Structures are given as structure tokens and as C-alpha cells.
mmCIF file of C-alpha atoms in Angstrom:
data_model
loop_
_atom_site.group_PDB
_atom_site.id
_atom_site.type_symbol
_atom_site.label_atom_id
_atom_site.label_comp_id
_atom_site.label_asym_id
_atom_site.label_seq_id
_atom_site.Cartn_x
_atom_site.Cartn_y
_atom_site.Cartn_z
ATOM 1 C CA UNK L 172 -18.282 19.804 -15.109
ATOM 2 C CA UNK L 173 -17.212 18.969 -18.946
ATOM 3 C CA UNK L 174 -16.855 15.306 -19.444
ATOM 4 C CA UNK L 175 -14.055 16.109 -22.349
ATOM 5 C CA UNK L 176 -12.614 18.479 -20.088
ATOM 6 C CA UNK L 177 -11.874 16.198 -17.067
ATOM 7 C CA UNK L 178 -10.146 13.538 -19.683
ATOM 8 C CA UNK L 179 -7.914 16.069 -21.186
ATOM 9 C CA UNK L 180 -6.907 17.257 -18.259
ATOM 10 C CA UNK L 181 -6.249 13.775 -16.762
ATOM 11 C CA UNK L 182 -4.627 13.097 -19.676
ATOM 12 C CA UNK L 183 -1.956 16.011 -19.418
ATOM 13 C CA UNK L 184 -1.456 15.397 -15.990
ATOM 14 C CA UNK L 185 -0.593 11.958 -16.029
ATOM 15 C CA UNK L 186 1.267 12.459 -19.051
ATOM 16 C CA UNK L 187 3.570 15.207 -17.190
ATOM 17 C CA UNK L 188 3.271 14.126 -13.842
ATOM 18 C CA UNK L 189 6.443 12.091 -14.054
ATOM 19 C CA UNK L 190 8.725 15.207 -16.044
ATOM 20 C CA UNK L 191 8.398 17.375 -12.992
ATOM 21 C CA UNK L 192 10.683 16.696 -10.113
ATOM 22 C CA UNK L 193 7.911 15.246 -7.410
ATOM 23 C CA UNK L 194 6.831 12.943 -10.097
ATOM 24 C CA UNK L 195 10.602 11.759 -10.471
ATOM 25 C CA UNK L 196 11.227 11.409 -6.946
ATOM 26 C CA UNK L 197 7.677 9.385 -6.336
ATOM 27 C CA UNK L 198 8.628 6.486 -9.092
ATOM 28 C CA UNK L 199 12.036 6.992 -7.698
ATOM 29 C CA UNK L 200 10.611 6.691 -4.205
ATOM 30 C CA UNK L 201 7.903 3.410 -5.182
ATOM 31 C CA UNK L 202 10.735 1.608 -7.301
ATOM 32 C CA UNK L 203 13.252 1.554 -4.581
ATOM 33 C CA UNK L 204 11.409 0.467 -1.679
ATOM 34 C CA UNK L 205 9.899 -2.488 -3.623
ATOM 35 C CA UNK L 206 12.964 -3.674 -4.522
ATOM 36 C CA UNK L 207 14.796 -3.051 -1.149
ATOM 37 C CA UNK L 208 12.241 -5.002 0.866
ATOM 38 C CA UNK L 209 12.616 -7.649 -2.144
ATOM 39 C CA UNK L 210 16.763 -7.665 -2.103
ATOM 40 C CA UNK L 211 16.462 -7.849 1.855
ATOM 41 C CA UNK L 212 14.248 -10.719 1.919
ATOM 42 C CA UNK L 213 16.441 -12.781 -0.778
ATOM 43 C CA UNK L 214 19.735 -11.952 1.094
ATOM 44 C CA UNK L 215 17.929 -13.389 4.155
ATOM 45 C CA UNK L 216 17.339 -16.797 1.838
ATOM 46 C CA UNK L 217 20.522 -16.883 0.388
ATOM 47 C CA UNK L 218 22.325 -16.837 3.571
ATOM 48 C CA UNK L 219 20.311 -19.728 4.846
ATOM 49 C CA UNK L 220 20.666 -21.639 1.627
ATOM 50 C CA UNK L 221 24.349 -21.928 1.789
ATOM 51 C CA UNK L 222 23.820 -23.739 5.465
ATOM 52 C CA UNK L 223 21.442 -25.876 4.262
ATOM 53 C CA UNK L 224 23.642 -27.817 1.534
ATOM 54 C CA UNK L 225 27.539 -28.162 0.705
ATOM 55 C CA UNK L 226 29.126 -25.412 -0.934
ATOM 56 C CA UNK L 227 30.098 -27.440 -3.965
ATOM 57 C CA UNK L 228 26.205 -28.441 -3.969
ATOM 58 C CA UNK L 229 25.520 -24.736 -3.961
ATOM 59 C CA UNK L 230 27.434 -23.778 -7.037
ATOM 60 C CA UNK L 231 25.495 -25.887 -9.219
ATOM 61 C CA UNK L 232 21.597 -24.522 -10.419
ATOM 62 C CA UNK L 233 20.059 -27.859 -9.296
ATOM 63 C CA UNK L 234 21.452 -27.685 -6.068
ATOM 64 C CA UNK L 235 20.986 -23.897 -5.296
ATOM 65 C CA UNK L 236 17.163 -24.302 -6.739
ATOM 66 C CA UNK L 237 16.759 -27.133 -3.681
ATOM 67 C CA UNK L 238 18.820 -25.207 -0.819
ATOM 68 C CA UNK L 239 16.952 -21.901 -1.715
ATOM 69 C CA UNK L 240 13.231 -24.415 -1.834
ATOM 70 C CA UNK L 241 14.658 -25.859 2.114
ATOM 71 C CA UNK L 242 15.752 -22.650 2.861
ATOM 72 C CA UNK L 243 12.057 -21.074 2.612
ATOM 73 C CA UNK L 244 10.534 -23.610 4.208
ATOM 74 C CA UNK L 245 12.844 -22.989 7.137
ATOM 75 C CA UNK L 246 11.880 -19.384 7.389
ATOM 76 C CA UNK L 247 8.198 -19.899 6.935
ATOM 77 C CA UNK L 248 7.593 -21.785 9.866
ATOM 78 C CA UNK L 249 8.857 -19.185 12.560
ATOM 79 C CA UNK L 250 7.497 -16.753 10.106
ATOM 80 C CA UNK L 251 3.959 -18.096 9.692
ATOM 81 C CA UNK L 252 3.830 -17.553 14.076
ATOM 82 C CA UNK L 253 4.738 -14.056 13.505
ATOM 83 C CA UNK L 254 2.411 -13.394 10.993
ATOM 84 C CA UNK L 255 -0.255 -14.947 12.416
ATOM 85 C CA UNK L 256 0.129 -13.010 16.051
ATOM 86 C CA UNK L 257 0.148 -9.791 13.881
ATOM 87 C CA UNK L 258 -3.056 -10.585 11.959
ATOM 88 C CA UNK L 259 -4.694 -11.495 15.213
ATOM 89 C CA UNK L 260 -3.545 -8.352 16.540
ATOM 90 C CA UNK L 261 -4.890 -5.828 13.996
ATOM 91 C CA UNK L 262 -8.458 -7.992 13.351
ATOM 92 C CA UNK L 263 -9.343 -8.252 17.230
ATOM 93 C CA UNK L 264 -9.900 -5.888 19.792
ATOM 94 C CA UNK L 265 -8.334 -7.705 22.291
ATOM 95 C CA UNK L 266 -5.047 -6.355 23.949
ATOM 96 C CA UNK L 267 -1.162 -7.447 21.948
ATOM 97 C CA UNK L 268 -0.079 -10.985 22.739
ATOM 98 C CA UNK L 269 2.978 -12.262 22.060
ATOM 99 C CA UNK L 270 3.775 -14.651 19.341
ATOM 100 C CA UNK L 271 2.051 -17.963 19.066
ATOM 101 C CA UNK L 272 5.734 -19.938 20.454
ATOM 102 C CA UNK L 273 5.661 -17.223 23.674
ATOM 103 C CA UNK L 274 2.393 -17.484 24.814
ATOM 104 C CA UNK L 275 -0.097 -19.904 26.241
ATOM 105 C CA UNK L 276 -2.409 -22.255 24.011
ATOM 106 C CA UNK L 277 -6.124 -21.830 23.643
ATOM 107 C CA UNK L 278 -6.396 -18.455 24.743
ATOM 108 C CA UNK L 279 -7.870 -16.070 21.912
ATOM 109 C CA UNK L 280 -9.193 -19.263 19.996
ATOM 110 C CA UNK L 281 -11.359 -18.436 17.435
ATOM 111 C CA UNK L 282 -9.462 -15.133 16.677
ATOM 112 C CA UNK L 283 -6.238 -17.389 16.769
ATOM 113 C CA UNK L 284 -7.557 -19.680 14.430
ATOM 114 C CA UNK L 285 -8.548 -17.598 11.796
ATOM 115 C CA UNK L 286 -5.341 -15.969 12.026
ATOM 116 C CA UNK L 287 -3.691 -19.097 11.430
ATOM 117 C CA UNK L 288 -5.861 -20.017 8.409
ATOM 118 C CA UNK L 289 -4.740 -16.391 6.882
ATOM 119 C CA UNK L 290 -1.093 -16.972 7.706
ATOM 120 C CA UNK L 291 -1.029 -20.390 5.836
ATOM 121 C CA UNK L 292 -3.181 -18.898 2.997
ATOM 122 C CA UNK L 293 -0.019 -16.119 2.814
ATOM 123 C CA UNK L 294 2.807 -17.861 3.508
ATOM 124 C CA UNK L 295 2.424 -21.464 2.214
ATOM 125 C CA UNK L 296 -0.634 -21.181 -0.636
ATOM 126 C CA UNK L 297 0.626 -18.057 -1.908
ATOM 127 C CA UNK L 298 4.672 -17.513 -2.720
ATOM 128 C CA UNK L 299 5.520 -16.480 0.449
ATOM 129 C CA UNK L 300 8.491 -14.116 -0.093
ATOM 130 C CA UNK L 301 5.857 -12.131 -2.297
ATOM 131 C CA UNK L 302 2.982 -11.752 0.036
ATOM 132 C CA UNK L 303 5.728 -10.995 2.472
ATOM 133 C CA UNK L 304 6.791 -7.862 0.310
ATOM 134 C CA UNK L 305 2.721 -7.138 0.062
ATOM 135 C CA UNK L 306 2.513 -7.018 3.764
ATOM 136 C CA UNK L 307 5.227 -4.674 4.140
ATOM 137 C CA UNK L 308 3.851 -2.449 1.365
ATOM 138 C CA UNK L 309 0.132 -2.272 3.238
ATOM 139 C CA UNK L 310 2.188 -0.506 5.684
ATOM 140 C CA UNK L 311 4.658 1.911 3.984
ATOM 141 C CA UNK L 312 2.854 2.758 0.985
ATOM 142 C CA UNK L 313 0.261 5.306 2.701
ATOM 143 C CA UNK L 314 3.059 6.909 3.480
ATOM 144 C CA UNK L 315 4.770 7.016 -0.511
ATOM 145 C CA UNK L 316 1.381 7.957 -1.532
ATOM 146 C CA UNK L 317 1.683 11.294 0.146
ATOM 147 C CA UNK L 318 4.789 12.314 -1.609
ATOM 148 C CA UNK L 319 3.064 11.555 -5.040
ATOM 149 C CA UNK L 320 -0.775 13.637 -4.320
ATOM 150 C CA UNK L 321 0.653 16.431 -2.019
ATOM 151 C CA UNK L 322 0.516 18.810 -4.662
ATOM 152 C CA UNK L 323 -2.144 18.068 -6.570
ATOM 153 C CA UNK L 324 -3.346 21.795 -6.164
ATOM 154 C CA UNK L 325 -1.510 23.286 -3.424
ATOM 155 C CA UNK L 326 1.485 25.180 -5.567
ATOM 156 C CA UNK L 327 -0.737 26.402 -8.338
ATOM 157 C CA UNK L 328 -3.314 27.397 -5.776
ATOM 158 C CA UNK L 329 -0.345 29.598 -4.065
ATOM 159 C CA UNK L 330 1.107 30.997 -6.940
ATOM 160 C CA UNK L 331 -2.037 31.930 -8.702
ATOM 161 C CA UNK L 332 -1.819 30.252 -11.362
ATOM 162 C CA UNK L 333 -5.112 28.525 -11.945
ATOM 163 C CA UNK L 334 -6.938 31.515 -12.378
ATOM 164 C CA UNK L 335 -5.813 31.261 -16.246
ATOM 165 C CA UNK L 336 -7.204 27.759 -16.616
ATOM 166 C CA UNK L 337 -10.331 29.072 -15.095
ATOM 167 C CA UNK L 338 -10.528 31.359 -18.576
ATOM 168 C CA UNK L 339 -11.290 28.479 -20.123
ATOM 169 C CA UNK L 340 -12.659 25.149 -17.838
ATOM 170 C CA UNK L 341 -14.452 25.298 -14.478
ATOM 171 C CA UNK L 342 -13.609 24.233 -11.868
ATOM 172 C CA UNK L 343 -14.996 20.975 -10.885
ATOM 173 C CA UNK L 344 -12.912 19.834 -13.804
ATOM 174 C CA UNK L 345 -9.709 20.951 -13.284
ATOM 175 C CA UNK L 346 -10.562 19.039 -9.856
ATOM 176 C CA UNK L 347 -11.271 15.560 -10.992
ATOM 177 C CA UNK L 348 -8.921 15.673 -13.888
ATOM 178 C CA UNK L 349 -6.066 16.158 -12.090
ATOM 179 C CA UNK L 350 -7.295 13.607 -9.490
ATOM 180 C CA UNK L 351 -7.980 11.232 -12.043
ATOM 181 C CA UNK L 352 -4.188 12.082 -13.600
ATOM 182 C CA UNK L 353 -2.847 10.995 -10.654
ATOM 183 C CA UNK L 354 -4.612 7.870 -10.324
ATOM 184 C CA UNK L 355 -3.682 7.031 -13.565
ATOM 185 C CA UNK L 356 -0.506 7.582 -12.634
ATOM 186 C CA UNK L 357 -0.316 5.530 -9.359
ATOM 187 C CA UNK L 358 -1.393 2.618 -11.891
ATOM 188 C CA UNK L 359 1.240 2.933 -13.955
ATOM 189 C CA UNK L 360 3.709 3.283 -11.256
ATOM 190 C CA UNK L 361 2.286 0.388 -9.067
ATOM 191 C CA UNK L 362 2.292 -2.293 -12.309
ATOM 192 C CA UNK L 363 5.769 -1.078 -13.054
ATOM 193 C CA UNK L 364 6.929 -1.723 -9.240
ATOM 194 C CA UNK L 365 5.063 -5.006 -8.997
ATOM 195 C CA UNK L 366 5.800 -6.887 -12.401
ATOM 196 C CA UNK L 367 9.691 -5.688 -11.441
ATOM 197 C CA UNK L 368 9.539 -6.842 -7.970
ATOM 198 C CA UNK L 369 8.325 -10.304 -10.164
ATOM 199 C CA UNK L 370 10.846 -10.560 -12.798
ATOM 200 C CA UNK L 371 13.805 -9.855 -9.745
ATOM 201 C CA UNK L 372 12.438 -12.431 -7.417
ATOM 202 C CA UNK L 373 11.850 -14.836 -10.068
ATOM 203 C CA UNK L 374 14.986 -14.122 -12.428
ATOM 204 C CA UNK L 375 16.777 -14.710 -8.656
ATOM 205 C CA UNK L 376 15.448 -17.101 -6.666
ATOM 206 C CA UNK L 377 13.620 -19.225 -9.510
ATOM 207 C CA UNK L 378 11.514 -21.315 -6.360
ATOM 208 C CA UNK L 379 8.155 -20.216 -7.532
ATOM 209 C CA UNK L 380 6.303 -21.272 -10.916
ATOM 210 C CA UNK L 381 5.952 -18.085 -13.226
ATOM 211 C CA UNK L 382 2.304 -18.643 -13.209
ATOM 212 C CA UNK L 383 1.646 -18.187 -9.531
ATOM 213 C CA UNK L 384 3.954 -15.364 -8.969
ATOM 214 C CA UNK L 385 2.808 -12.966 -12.055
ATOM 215 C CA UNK L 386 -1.450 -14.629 -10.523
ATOM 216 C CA UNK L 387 -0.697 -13.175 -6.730
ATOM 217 C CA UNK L 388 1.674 -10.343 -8.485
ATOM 218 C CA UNK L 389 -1.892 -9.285 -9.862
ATOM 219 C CA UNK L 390 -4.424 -9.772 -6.894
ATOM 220 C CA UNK L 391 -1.413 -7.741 -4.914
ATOM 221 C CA UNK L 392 -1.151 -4.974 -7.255
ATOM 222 C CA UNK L 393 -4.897 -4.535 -7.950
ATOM 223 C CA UNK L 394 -5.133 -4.545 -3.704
ATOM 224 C CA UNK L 395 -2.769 -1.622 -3.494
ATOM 225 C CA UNK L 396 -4.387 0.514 -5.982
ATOM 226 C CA UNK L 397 -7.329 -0.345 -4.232
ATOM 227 C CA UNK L 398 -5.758 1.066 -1.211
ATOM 228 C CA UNK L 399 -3.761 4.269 -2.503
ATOM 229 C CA UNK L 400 -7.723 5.667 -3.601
ATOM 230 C CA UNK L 401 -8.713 6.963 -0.229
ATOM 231 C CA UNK L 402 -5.217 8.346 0.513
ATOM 232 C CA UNK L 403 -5.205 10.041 -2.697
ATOM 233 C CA UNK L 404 -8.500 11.516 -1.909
ATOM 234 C CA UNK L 405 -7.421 12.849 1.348
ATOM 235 C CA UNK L 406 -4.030 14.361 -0.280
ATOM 236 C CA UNK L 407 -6.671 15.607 -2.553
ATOM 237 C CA UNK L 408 -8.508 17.495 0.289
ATOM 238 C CA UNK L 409 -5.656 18.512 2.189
ATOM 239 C CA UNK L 410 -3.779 19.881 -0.971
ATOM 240 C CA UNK L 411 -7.144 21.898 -1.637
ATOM 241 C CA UNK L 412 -7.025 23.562 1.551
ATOM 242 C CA UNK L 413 -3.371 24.195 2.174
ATOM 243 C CA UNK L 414 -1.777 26.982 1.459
ATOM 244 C CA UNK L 415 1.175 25.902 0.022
ATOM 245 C CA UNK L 416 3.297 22.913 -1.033
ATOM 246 C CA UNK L 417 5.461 22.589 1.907
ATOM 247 C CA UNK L 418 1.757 22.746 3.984
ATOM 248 C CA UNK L 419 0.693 19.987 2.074
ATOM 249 C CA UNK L 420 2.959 17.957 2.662
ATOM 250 C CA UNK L 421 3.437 18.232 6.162
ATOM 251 C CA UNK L 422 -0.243 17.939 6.645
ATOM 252 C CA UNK L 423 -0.393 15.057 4.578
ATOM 253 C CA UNK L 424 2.055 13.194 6.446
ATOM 254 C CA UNK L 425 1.199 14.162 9.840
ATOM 255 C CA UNK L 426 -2.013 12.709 8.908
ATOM 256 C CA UNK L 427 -1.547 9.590 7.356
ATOM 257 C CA UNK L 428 0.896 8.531 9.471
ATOM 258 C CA UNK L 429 -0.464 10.435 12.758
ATOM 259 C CA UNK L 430 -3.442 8.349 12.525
ATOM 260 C CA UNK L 431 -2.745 5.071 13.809
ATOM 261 C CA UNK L 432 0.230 6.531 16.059
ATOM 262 C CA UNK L 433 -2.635 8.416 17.986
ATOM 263 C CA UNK L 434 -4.639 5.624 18.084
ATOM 264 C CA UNK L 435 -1.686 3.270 19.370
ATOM 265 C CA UNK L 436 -0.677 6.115 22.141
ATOM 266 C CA UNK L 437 -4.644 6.394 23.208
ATOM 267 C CA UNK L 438 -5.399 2.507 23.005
ATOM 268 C CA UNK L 439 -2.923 2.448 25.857
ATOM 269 C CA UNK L 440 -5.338 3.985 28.086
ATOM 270 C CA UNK L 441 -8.546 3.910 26.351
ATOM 271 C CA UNK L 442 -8.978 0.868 24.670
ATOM 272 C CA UNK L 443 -11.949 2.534 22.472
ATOM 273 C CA UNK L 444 -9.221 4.564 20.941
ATOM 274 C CA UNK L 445 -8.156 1.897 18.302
ATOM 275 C CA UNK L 446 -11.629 2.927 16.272
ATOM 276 C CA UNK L 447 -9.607 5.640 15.293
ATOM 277 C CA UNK L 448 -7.806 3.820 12.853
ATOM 278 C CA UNK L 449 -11.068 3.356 10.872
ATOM 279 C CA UNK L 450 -10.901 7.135 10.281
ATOM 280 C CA UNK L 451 -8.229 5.675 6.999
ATOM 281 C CA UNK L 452 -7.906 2.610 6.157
ATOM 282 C CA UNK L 453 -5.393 1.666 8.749
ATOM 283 C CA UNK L 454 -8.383 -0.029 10.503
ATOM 284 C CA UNK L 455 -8.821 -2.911 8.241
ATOM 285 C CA UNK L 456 -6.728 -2.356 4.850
ATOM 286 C CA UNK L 457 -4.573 -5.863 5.926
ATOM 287 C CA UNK L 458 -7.942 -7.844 5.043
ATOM 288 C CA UNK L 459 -7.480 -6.963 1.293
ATOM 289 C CA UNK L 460 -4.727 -9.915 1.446
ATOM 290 C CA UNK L 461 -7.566 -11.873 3.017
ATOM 291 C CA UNK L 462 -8.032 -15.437 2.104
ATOM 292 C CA UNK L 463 -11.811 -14.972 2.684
ATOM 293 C CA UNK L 464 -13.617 -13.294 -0.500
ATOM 294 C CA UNK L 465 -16.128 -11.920 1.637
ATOM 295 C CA UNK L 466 -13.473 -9.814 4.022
ATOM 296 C CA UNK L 467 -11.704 -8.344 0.893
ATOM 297 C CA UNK L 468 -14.853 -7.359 -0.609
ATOM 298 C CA UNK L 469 -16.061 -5.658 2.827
ATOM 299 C CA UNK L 470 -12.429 -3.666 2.595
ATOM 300 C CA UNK L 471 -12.643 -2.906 -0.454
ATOM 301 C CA UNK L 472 -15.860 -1.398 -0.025
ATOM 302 C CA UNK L 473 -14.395 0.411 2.552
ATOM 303 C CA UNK L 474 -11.573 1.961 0.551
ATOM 304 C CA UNK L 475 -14.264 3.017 -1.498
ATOM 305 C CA UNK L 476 -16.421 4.478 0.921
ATOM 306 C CA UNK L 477 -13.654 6.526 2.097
ATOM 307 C CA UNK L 478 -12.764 7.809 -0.857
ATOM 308 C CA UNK L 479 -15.952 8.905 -1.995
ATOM 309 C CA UNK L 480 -16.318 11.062 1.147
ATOM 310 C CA UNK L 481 -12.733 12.295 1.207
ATOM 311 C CA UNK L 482 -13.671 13.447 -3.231
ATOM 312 C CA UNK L 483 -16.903 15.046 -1.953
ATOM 313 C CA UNK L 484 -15.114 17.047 1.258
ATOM 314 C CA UNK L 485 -12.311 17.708 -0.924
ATOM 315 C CA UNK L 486 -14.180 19.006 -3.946
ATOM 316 C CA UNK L 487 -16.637 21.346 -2.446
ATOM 317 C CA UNK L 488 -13.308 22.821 -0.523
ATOM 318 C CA UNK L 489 -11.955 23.513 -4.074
ATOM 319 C CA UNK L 490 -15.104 25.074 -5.093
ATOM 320 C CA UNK L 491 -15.076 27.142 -2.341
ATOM 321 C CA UNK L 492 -11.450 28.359 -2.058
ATOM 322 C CA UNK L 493 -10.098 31.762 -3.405
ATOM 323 C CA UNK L 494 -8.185 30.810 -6.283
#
């Protein structure tokens, strides 16, 4: 593998990665659902704003700043239950329980009470409209990911075409540039998505200081790059061993979203079936939001984990297919 090599061919990549009509459609893809999930959560805040002061207060910036302020604080508190029986749910292996309002007290406790310690951290340390976005993209973005890192190889692989850059680079290069390209990429796209998710919350609503938002805008961002690694890897491998685009991406979808369906479907009956989240990082990716340095470091050690063996798998496939 040439060092100079790799970086060239990251760089080109990258660089053309967005001309090409699955590069369009990804940044068209990321930009849009970040700002749908952000215009659906302000509509929700607007609408209780205008109950929560006169409509003559409402028209003036002072008192739409305050209604919008009451207005969050009403929607955190049945939001912070919510939260908190999901994060209970997906760090315990105990069975579903309803939300903290529709169940009894004291059962669960310790699991219950760190799960109210994260929800506070989220929703009421942390500007809670964006960590609500953050939560929602844990879940979807797997999913965006593998319309971005599908085709990493699979099309040139099926039309033959790498055998001319073989003329000139091997092929452990052409490899991890074009991984690398795509990372690149994913940065690019993911700092776009989150400092416009920012400037539309904050140009809108106005609640939250600059300096917080643009602070958690950061750790958020940095989380889900983080995160898209070991689903790029596995694109990666999948893309290597496909046979064609449309393979790719069927594979890659079945797969990153089959994952924790099958384990959801099995859990019913086998309740050692959730481990086989922990095959991606459906298992424990929500603990990158963690409020406990010590939990994000152990996830993002396992992003990293993942992706290193997903790189290794995927590579020697490349090295080994008929090109």
C-alpha cells in the first residue's frame, strides 16, 4: 500500500463523491431529515406557545421569546418520562416497561435511576429540542449511511472497470482511499447538517444561548461521525463482495436495519437474543449521548472496535475478489 496513493485517491473521491448522482441524493437525503425532525419539533413548540400567552403577547419578540421558554418546559416534563423509559429500555436487559407515569414506583431502581439522571442531563442540561433531534438521528442515520457507502466498489467491481487503476496502484490502496474519501465526506456532510440544524433552531426559536447550542451542536456531531465509522466499514465489506450496485444496497440495508429487527422478533422468545444487537452498534450506540464520560468512551471504543474488524474482513475480501 502507497501512502501518497491512498491520499490521492481519497482526495478524488471525496472531491467527486458529491457530482455523481448517489452523492447528490445522500446530502440531499442527510440535509432533509435533519431539518424535518428540526421543523417538526418547532411546529410542536409553536403550537403550544400560542396557548401559553395572549395572542397580542405573542406578536411581540419579548413575549414569543417567554411563551416559546414556557412552552419547552411544558413539553420536557412528559418528555423527560419518555425518554427516560427508553434509555432504561435499551441499557438493561430487563423486559419493556411502560413509561415512568404508567407503571409502578421502585421497580427497576437502580436502572431507573440512572435513566433519569441521563434524561435530565438531555433534556434540561443540554438544549433539549437539540439532543432531541440527536436521539432521533442515533436511530435513522445507520440507515442514511447506507445510501452514501453502498457503492463504494460494487459498480466498478461489475463493470470492470478497476482493472485500469490496477495499471497503475494496488490494490490495498484503491481500498482505503476510497474508504477514507467517503469518510471525509460523511464529515463534511454531517458539519454541514448539524451547524444548519443550529443556525434554523436558533435563527427560530432564539430560547437557547448561541454558546450552548453550537458546544452540544459539536459533542453531537463528533458522536455521529463516531457512529457512521463501523457502518461505513460494513458498506465497505458488503460493497466488496456484492456483485453489483443494486446488491449492495439491498444487502446493506437488509443488514443494518435487519439487525435489531431480528433481535426484537427473537428477544420475544429468547431473551438472549437482544446480544444480537451488539453485532453493530445498535447494542449500545445511545450511550455516546451519555452524561457519564466513562460510558461514551466505552462506546466509542466500541465503534472503533467494530470498525477495525469490519476494514480488516472487508479488505482482505477486496484482495481476494476477481476484479
Amino acid at each position: 500500500m502507497n501512502r501518497r496513493h491512498v491520499l490521492q485517491i481519497a482526495g478524488y473521491a471525496s472531491r467527486t463523491s458529491v457530482r455523481g448522482g448517489i452523492g447528490l441524493v445522500f446530502l440531499l437525503l442527510s440535509l432533509t431529515l435533519g431539518l424535518t425532525i428540526a421543523h417538526y419539533m418547532l411546529l410542536g413548540v409553536e403550537r403550544v406557545a400560542r396557548r401559553a400567552v395572549n395572542p397580542a403577547l405573542y406578536q411581540t419578540e419579548e413575549g414569543r421569546r417567554d411563551a416559546e421558554l414556557r412552552a419547552i418546559e411544558e413539553m420536557t416534563r412528559p418528555a423527560k418520562s419518555v425518554v427516560s423509559w427508553m434509555l432504561s429500555t435499551k441499557t438493561t436487559s430487563d423486559a419493556p416497561e411502560p413509561p415512568r407515569g404508567l407503571r409502578p414506583t421502585g421497580d427497576n431502581g437502580d436502572a431507573d435511576v440512572e435513566a433519569d439522571k441521563w434524561a435530565e442531563f438531555l433534556l434540561e442540561e443540554r438544549p433539549a429540542l437539540l439532543s432531541g433531534i440527536f436521539l432521533i438521528l442515533l436511530f435513522s442515520w445507520p440507515l442514511v449511511v447506507s445510501f452514501g457507502a453502498f457503492d463504494l466498489y460494487a459498480s466498478d467491481i461489475a463493470s470492470r472497470q478497476l482493472r485500469y487503476q490496477l495499471l497503475r496502484v494496488d490494490r490495498s490502496s484503491v481500498y482505503f482511499g476510497r474508504l477514507l474519501g467517503l469518510c471525509t465526506t460523511l464529515v463534511v456532510v454531517l458539519t454541514v447538517l448539524g451547524l444548519t440544524v443550529t443556525l434554523y433552531l436558533g435563527l427560530k426559536l432564539g430560547a437557547y444561548p448561541w454558546s450552548e447550542m453550537l458546544a452540544w451542536t459539536a459533542q453531537g456531531t463528533l458522536m455521529l461521525i463516531v457512529l457512521s465509522l463501523p457502518y461505513v466499514a460494513l458498506c465497505g465489506w458488503i460493497s466488496a463482495a456484492a456483485g453489483g450496485s443494486f446488491t449492495s444496497l439491498t444487502l446493506s440495508s437488509a443488514v443494518i436495519g435487519g439487525i435489531p429487527l431480528l433481535a426484537t422478533t427473537l428477544s420475544m422468545w429468547l431473551d438472549a437474543a437482544r446480544y444480537v444487537n451488539w453485532l453493530l452498534p445498535w447494542g449500545f450506540q445511545l450511550r455516546l449521548l451519555h452524561h457519564d464520560p466513562v460510558q461514551i468512551g466505552l462506546a466509542v471504543f466500541g465503534c472503533l472496535l467494530q470498525t477495525a474488524v469490519f476494514v480488516w474482513v472487508g479488505h482482505r475480501t477486496f484482495l481476494r475478489r476477481d476484479l
